PDB file of C-alpha atoms in Angstrom:
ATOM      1  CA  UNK A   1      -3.118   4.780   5.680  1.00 82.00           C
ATOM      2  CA  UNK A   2       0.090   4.149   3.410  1.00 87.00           C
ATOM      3  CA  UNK A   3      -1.020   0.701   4.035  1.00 90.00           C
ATOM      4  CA  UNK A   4      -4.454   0.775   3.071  1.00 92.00           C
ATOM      5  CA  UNK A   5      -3.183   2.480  -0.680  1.00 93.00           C
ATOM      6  CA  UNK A   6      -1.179  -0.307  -0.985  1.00 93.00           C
ATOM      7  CA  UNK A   7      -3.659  -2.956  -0.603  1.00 93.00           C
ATOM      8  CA  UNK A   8      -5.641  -0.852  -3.114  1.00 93.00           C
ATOM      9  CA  UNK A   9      -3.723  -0.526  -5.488  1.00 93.00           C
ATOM     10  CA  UNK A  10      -2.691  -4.410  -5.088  1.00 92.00           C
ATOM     11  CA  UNK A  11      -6.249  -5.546  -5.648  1.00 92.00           C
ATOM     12  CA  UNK A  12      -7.382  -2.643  -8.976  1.00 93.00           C
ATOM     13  CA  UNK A  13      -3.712  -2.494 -10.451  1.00 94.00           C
ATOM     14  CA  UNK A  14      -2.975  -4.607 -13.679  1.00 94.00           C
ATOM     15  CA  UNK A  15      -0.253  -6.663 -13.611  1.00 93.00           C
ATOM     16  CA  UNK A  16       2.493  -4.720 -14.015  1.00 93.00           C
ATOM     17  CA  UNK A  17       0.942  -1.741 -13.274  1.00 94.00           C
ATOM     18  CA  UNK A  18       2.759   1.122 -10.938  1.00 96.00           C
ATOM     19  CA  UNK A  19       1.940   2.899  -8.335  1.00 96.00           C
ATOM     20  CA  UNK A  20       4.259   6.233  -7.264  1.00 96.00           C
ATOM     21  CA  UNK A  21       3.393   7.805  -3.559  1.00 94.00           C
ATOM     22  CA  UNK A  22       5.033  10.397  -1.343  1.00 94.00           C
ATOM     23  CA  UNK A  23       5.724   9.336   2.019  1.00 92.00           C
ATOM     24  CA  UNK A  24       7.100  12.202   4.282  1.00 90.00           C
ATOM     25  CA  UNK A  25       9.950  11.447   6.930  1.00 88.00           C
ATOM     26  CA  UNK A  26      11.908  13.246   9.160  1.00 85.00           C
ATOM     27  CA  UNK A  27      15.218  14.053   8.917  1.00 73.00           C
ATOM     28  CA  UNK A  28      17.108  11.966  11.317  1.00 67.00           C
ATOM     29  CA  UNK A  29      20.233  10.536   9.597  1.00 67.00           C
ATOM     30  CA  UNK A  30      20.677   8.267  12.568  1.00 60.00           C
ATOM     31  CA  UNK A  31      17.746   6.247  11.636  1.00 69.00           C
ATOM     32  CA  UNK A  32      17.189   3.980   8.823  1.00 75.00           C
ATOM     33  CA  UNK A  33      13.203   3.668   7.493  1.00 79.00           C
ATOM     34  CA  UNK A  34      11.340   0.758   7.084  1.00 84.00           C
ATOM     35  CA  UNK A  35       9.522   1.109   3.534  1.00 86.00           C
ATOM     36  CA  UNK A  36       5.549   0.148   3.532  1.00 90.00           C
ATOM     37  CA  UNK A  37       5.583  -3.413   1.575  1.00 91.00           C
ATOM     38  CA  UNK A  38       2.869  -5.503   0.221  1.00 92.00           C
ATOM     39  CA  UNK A  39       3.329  -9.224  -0.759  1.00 92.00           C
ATOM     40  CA  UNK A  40       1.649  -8.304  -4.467  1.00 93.00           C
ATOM     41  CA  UNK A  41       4.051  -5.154  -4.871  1.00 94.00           C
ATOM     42  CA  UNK A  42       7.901  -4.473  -5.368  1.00 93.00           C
ATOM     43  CA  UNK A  43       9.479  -1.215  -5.108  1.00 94.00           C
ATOM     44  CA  UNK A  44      11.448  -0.405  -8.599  1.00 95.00           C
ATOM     45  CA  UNK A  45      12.360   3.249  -6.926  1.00 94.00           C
ATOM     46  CA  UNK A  46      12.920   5.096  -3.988  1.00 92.00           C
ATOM     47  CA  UNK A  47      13.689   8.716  -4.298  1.00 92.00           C
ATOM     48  CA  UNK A  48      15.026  11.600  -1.439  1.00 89.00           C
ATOM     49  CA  UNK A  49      13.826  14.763  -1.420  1.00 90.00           C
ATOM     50  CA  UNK A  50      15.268  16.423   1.797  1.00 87.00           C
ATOM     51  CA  UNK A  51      14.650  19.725   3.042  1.00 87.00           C
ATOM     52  CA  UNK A  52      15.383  21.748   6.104  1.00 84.00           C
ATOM     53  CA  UNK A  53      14.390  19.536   9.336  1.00 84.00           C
ATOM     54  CA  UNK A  54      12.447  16.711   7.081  1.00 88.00           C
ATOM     55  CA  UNK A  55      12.455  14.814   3.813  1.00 89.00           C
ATOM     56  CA  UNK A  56       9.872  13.207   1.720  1.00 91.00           C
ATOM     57  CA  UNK A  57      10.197   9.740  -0.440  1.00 92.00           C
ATOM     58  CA  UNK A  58       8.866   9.307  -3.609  1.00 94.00           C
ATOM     59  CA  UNK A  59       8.175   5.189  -3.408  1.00 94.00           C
ATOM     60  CA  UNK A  60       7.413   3.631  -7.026  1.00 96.00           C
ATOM     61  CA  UNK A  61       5.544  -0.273  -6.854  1.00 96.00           C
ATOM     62  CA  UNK A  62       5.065  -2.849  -9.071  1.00 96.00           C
ATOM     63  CA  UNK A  63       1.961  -4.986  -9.056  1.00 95.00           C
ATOM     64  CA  UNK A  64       3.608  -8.611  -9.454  1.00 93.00           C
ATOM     65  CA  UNK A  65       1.433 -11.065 -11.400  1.00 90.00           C
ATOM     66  CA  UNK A  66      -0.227 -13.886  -9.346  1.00 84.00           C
ATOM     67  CA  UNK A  67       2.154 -16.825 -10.690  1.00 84.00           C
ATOM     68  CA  UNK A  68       4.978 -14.346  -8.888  1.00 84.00           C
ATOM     69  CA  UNK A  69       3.476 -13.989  -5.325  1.00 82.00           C
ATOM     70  CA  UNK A  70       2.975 -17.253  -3.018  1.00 72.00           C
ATOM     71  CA  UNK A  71       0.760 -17.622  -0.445  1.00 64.00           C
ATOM     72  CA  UNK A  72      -0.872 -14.706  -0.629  1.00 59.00           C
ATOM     73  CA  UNK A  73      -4.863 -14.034   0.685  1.00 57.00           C
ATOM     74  CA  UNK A  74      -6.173 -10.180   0.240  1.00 55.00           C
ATOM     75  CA  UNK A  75      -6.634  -8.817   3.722  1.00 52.00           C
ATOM     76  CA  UNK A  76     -10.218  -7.529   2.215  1.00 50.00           C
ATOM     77  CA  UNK A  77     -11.170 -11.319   1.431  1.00 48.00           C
ATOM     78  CA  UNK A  78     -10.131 -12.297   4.933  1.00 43.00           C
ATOM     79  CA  UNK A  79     -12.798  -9.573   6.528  1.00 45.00           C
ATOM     80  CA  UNK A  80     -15.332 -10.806   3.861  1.00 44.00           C
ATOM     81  CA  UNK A  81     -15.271 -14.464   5.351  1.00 46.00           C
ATOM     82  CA  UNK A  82     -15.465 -13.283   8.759  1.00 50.00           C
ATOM     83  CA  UNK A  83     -18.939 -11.438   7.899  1.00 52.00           C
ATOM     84  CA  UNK A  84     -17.262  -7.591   8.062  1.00 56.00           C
ATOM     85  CA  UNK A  85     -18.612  -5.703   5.026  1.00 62.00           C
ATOM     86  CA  UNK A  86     -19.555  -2.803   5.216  1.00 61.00           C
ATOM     87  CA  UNK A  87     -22.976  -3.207   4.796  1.00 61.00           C
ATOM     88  CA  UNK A  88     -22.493  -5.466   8.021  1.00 64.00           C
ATOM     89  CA  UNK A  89     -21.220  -2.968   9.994  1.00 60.00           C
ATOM     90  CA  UNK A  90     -23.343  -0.062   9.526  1.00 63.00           C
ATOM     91  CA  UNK A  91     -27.007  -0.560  10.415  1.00 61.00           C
ATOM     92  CA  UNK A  92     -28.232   2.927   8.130  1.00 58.00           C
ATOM     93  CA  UNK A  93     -26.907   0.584   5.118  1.00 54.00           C
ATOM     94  CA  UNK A  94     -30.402  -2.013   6.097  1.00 56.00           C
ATOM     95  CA  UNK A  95     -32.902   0.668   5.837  1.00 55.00           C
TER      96      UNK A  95
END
C-alpha cells in the first residue's frame, strides 16, 4: 500500500512537491527499517515517534524533476502497454 501512495504521488505531484506519511513500526531496536523509496522521490525527513511496544515514522518526499531521475518508466505505463487497464480487467466496465 505505502507503495502504491508513492507511485501516486510520483505521477500527480509537481516538481518539488512533498509528500508527508505515517508509517507505523514496531519497536524492535535490534532491527534497522528499510524506508519505502521511489526512483521520482527523496526523503528530506524522517521523524520517530515511539511509544510503549511500537513507534510510528513520519516520512517527508520530494518529487525530483524529470532532468533529476534516469531511467525511469511509471509502473502504471508499464501495465498500460501490456493491455491491463482497468477497463480491461473488469467486464461490468463494457456494458
Amino acid at each position: 500500500m505505502l507503495l502504491d501512495i508513492l507511485e501516486f504521488a510520483a505521477v500527480y505531484l509537481v516538481d518539488g512537491g512533498r509528500l508527508s506519511l505515517w508509517m507505523p513500526t514496531a519497536n524492535d531496536e535490534a532491527v534497522e527499517l528499510e524506508m519505502p523509496m521511489h526512483p521520482r522521490l527523496e526523503i528530506v525527513s524522517v521523524c520517530v515517534q515511539a511509544f510503549n511496544k511500537w513507534s510510528r515514522r513520519l516520512l517527508t518526499y520530494r518529487r525530483l524533476r524529470d532532468e533529476d531521475v534516469k531511467d525511469f518508466q511509471p509502473a502504471r505505463q508499464a501495465k498500460k502497454e501490456e493491455g491491463s487497464t482497468a477497463n480491461d480487467l473488469n467486464s461490468f466496465r463494457k456494458r
